[in-house]
């Protein structure tokens, strides 16, 4: 499937899921995940009007996106992968939204670089809803304390929460857990749902769905 057809199909599924959930489609942002994808397919999708893209590696995005952003005004870049402290400066310079805030050291580096560069990307805290040891994100039990520390300790405004549910488990309970944490902390944005489950995520209140494979096709195995 070519990426423009993939994009059209995903837009259709989003519209349908919104209708079923009684939600305004304008409340759901499609983040087209373009990690590992070359500039050809990305330009095709830009040509079809898509302007919000997700990347998981700072280096890759830095090599690929500046000319594309320059030629397509209104393009918004989202960092959806883990962020190392030594890449924070580049990330703050390049990305409009960072979905993977998950530790105090990263908060400190973000606060410093945002001030230095005079930029303030919107920030999401990643929650490890399945408490998986190998996965990034703050534990669901630590989320409230961490969110308070972001605000009061580092002066960072947090827009919402992000999660990647455990593979091979129903995602629904993880989506509702993330929603509960957001609600009790007064956060409006929920970044949840990928190619396999974005319709379900919309049912649970997702405001940002991160979809790669369903648009660009399967990625090469790492
Ligand atoms: C790769 C990735 C996605 C997109 O996954 P697909 O299954 O290809 O839609 C979404 N979120 C994160 C954090 C990712 O790393």
CSV table of C-alpha atoms and ligand atoms in Angstrom, one decimal:
chain,number,residue,atom,x,y,z
A,1,UNK,CA,0.0,0.0,0.0
A,2,UNK,CA,1.3,3.5,-0.8
A,3,UNK,CA,1.6,5.9,2.1
A,4,UNK,CA,-1.1,8.3,0.7
A,5,UNK,CA,-3.6,5.5,0.6
A,6,UNK,CA,-2.5,4.4,4.0
A,7,UNK,CA,-3.0,7.9,5.3
A,8,UNK,CA,-6.5,8.1,3.8
A,9,UNK,CA,-7.4,4.8,5.4
A,10,UNK,CA,-6.2,5.9,8.8
A,11,UNK,CA,-8.1,9.2,8.5
A,12,UNK,CA,-11.2,7.2,7.7
A,13,UNK,CA,-10.8,4.9,10.8
A,14,UNK,CA,-10.2,7.9,13.0
A,15,UNK,CA,-13.4,9.6,11.7
A,16,UNK,CA,-15.4,6.5,12.3
A,17,UNK,CA,-14.0,5.9,15.8
A,18,UNK,CA,-14.8,9.5,16.7
A,19,UNK,CA,-18.3,9.2,15.4
A,20,UNK,CA,-18.8,6.0,17.4
A,21,UNK,CA,-17.4,7.6,20.5
A,22,UNK,CA,-19.5,10.8,20.0
A,23,UNK,CA,-16.3,12.8,19.7
A,24,UNK,CA,-15.4,15.7,17.5
A,25,UNK,CA,-12.7,14.5,15.0
A,26,UNK,CA,-10.9,17.8,15.7
A,27,UNK,CA,-10.1,16.6,19.2
A,28,UNK,CA,-7.8,13.8,17.8
A,29,UNK,CA,-4.4,14.6,16.3
A,30,UNK,CA,-2.9,12.0,14.0
A,31,UNK,CA,0.9,11.8,14.6
A,32,UNK,CA,2.3,10.1,11.5
A,33,UNK,CA,5.2,8.0,12.8
A,34,UNK,CA,8.0,8.3,10.2
A,35,UNK,CA,10.9,6.7,12.0
A,36,UNK,CA,13.1,4.7,9.5
A,37,UNK,CA,11.0,6.1,6.6
A,38,UNK,CA,12.9,8.0,3.9
A,39,UNK,CA,12.1,11.4,2.5
A,40,UNK,CA,10.2,10.1,-0.6
A,41,UNK,CA,7.3,8.6,1.3
A,42,UNK,CA,7.3,11.5,3.8
A,43,UNK,CA,7.0,14.0,1.0
A,44,UNK,CA,4.1,12.1,-0.4
A,45,UNK,CA,2.3,12.3,2.9
A,46,UNK,CA,3.2,16.0,3.3
A,47,UNK,CA,1.7,16.5,-0.2
A,48,UNK,CA,-1.6,14.9,1.1
A,49,UNK,CA,-1.7,17.6,3.8
A,50,UNK,CA,-0.4,15.7,6.8
A,51,UNK,CA,1.6,18.1,9.0
A,52,UNK,CA,2.2,16.3,12.3
A,53,UNK,CA,5.0,13.7,12.4
A,54,UNK,CA,6.6,11.5,15.1
A,55,UNK,CA,10.2,10.3,15.3
A,56,UNK,CA,11.8,8.2,17.9
A,57,UNK,CA,15.5,9.2,17.5
A,58,UNK,CA,16.9,12.7,17.8
A,59,UNK,CA,19.8,12.0,15.4
A,60,UNK,CA,17.7,10.5,12.7
A,61,UNK,CA,15.2,13.4,12.9
A,62,UNK,CA,18.0,16.0,12.9
A,63,UNK,CA,19.4,14.5,9.7
A,64,UNK,CA,16.1,14.2,7.9
A,65,UNK,CA,13.7,16.9,8.9
A,66,UNK,CA,15.1,20.5,8.7
A,67,UNK,CA,14.8,20.8,4.9
A,68,UNK,CA,11.4,19.2,4.9
A,69,UNK,CA,10.1,21.5,7.7
A,70,UNK,CA,11.6,24.5,5.7
A,71,UNK,CA,9.7,23.6,2.6
A,72,UNK,CA,6.4,22.7,4.4
A,73,UNK,CA,5.3,25.5,6.7
A,74,UNK,CA,3.2,24.4,9.7
A,75,UNK,CA,5.0,21.1,10.1
A,76,UNK,CA,5.0,19.9,13.7
A,77,UNK,CA,7.6,17.3,14.9
A,78,UNK,CA,6.9,15.1,17.9
A,79,UNK,CA,9.6,13.1,19.7
A,80,UNK,CA,8.0,9.8,20.8
A,81,UNK,CA,11.1,7.8,21.7
A,82,UNK,CA,13.4,7.8,24.8
A,83,UNK,CA,15.4,11.0,25.2
A,84,UNK,CA,19.0,10.8,26.5
A,85,UNK,CA,20.1,13.8,28.6
A,86,UNK,CA,23.0,14.6,26.2
A,87,UNK,CA,20.5,14.9,23.3
A,88,UNK,CA,18.2,17.4,25.0
A,89,UNK,CA,19.7,20.4,23.5
A,90,UNK,CA,19.2,19.1,19.9
A,91,UNK,CA,15.7,17.8,20.9
A,92,UNK,CA,14.5,21.2,22.2
A,93,UNK,CA,15.9,22.9,19.1
A,94,UNK,CA,14.1,20.6,16.7
A,95,UNK,CA,10.9,19.2,18.3
A,96,UNK,CA,7.6,20.9,19.0
A,97,UNK,CA,6.3,18.2,21.3
A,98,UNK,CA,8.2,15.7,23.5
A,99,UNK,CA,6.2,12.6,24.6
A,100,UNK,CA,8.9,10.9,26.7
A,101,UNK,CA,9.6,12.9,29.8
A,102,UNK,CA,10.1,10.3,32.5
A,103,UNK,CA,12.9,11.2,35.0
A,104,UNK,CA,14.2,14.1,37.1
A,105,UNK,CA,17.5,14.4,35.3
A,106,UNK,CA,15.7,14.8,32.1
A,107,UNK,CA,13.4,17.5,33.6
A,108,UNK,CA,16.4,19.4,34.8
A,109,UNK,CA,18.1,19.3,31.4
A,110,UNK,CA,14.9,20.3,29.6
A,111,UNK,CA,14.4,23.2,31.9
A,112,UNK,CA,17.9,24.4,31.3
A,113,UNK,CA,17.9,24.0,27.5
A,114,UNK,CA,14.4,25.5,27.1
A,115,UNK,CA,15.6,28.6,28.9
A,116,UNK,CA,18.9,28.7,27.0
A,117,UNK,CA,17.3,28.3,23.6
A,118,UNK,CA,14.2,30.3,24.3
A,119,UNK,CA,12.0,27.5,23.1
A,120,UNK,CA,9.3,25.6,25.0
A,121,UNK,CA,8.2,22.4,23.3
A,122,UNK,CA,5.0,21.0,24.7
A,123,UNK,CA,5.8,18.1,27.1
A,124,UNK,CA,4.1,14.8,27.9
A,125,UNK,CA,5.1,12.5,30.7
A,126,UNK,CA,5.5,8.9,29.7
A,127,UNK,CA,3.8,6.4,32.1
A,128,UNK,CA,4.9,2.7,32.1
A,129,UNK,CA,1.3,1.6,32.7
A,130,UNK,CA,2.3,-2.1,32.7
A,131,UNK,CA,5.2,-1.5,35.1
A,132,UNK,CA,7.5,-3.4,32.7
A,133,UNK,CA,11.1,-3.4,33.8
A,134,UNK,CA,12.6,-3.0,30.3
A,135,UNK,CA,10.3,-0.1,29.4
A,136,UNK,CA,10.7,3.7,29.8
A,137,UNK,CA,8.3,5.8,31.7
A,138,UNK,CA,7.4,6.5,35.3
A,139,UNK,CA,5.5,3.8,37.2
A,140,UNK,CA,1.7,4.4,37.5
A,141,UNK,CA,2.2,4.7,41.3
A,142,UNK,CA,4.8,7.4,40.9
A,143,UNK,CA,3.1,9.5,38.3
A,144,UNK,CA,1.3,11.9,40.6
A,145,UNK,CA,4.5,12.7,42.6
A,146,UNK,CA,6.5,13.0,39.4
A,147,UNK,CA,4.0,15.4,37.8
A,148,UNK,CA,4.1,17.6,40.9
A,149,UNK,CA,7.9,17.6,40.7
A,150,UNK,CA,7.9,18.6,37.0
A,151,UNK,CA,5.7,21.6,37.9
A,152,UNK,CA,7.0,22.6,41.3
A,153,UNK,CA,10.6,21.4,41.1
A,154,UNK,CA,11.5,22.3,37.6
A,155,UNK,CA,8.9,24.8,36.5
A,156,UNK,CA,7.9,22.6,33.5
A,157,UNK,CA,4.3,22.8,32.2
A,158,UNK,CA,3.1,19.3,31.3
A,159,UNK,CA,0.4,19.0,28.7
A,160,UNK,CA,-0.5,15.4,29.0
A,161,UNK,CA,0.5,11.7,29.3
A,162,UNK,CA,1.8,9.1,27.0
A,163,UNK,CA,1.9,5.3,27.2
A,164,UNK,CA,2.9,2.2,25.2
A,165,UNK,CA,0.9,-0.8,26.6
A,166,UNK,CA,2.6,-4.1,27.0
A,167,UNK,CA,2.7,-6.2,23.8
A,168,UNK,CA,0.3,-9.2,23.8
A,169,UNK,CA,-2.1,-7.7,26.4
A,170,UNK,CA,-5.4,-6.0,25.8
A,171,UNK,CA,-4.6,-2.3,25.6
A,172,UNK,CA,-8.0,-1.1,26.9
A,173,UNK,CA,-7.1,-1.3,30.7
A,174,UNK,CA,-3.8,0.6,30.1
A,175,UNK,CA,-5.6,3.3,28.1
A,176,UNK,CA,-8.2,3.8,30.9
A,177,UNK,CA,-5.4,3.8,33.6
A,178,UNK,CA,-3.6,6.6,31.7
A,179,UNK,CA,-6.8,8.5,31.4
A,180,UNK,CA,-7.5,8.2,35.1
A,181,UNK,CA,-4.1,9.5,36.0
A,182,UNK,CA,-4.5,12.4,33.6
A,183,UNK,CA,-7.9,13.3,34.9
A,184,UNK,CA,-6.9,13.4,38.6
A,185,UNK,CA,-3.9,15.6,37.6
A,186,UNK,CA,-5.9,18.0,35.5
A,187,UNK,CA,-4.1,17.1,32.2
A,188,UNK,CA,-6.0,17.4,28.9
A,189,UNK,CA,-3.8,15.5,26.4
A,190,UNK,CA,-3.5,11.7,26.1
A,191,UNK,CA,-1.0,10.2,23.6
A,192,UNK,CA,-2.0,6.6,23.2
A,193,UNK,CA,-2.8,4.2,20.4
A,194,UNK,CA,-0.6,2.8,17.6
A,195,UNK,CA,-1.4,1.0,14.4
A,196,UNK,CA,-2.9,-2.0,16.1
A,197,UNK,CA,-5.2,-0.2,18.6
A,198,UNK,CA,-5.7,3.5,17.7
A,199,UNK,CA,-9.4,3.1,17.2
A,200,UNK,CA,-9.7,1.7,20.7
A,201,UNK,CA,-7.5,4.4,22.1
A,202,UNK,CA,-9.9,7.0,20.7
A,203,UNK,CA,-12.7,5.3,22.4
A,204,UNK,CA,-10.8,5.7,25.7
A,205,UNK,CA,-10.2,9.4,25.1
A,206,UNK,CA,-6.9,9.6,23.1
A,207,UNK,CA,-6.1,13.1,21.9
A,208,UNK,CA,-2.9,12.0,20.0
A,209,UNK,CA,-2.6,8.7,18.2
A,210,UNK,CA,0.8,7.7,17.0
A,211,UNK,CA,0.5,5.7,13.8
A,212,UNK,CA,3.4,4.4,11.7
A,213,UNK,CA,2.9,1.0,10.0
A,214,UNK,CA,-0.7,1.6,9.0
A,215,UNK,CA,0.5,4.6,6.9
A,216,UNK,CA,4.0,3.8,5.8
A,217,UNK,CA,3.9,0.0,5.8
A,218,UNK,CA,6.1,-2.4,7.8
A,219,UNK,CA,9.5,-1.2,9.0
A,220,UNK,CA,12.7,-3.2,8.6
A,221,UNK,CA,13.4,-5.2,11.7
A,222,UNK,CA,16.1,-3.4,13.9
B,1,LIG,C1,7.1,3.1,16.4
B,1,LIG,C2,6.2,3.7,17.4
B,1,LIG,C3,4.9,4.0,17.2
B,1,LIG,C4,4.2,3.6,15.9
B,1,LIG,O1,3.9,2.2,15.9
B,1,LIG,P1,3.1,1.5,14.7
B,1,LIG,O2,2.8,0.2,15.3
B,1,LIG,O3,4.1,1.4,13.5
B,1,LIG,O4,2.0,2.3,14.4
B,1,LIG,C5,4.1,4.6,18.1
B,1,LIG,N1,4.6,5.0,19.3
B,1,LIG,C6,5.9,4.8,19.6
B,1,LIG,C7,6.4,5.2,20.9
B,1,LIG,C8,6.8,4.1,18.7
B,1,LIG,O5,8.0,3.9,19.0
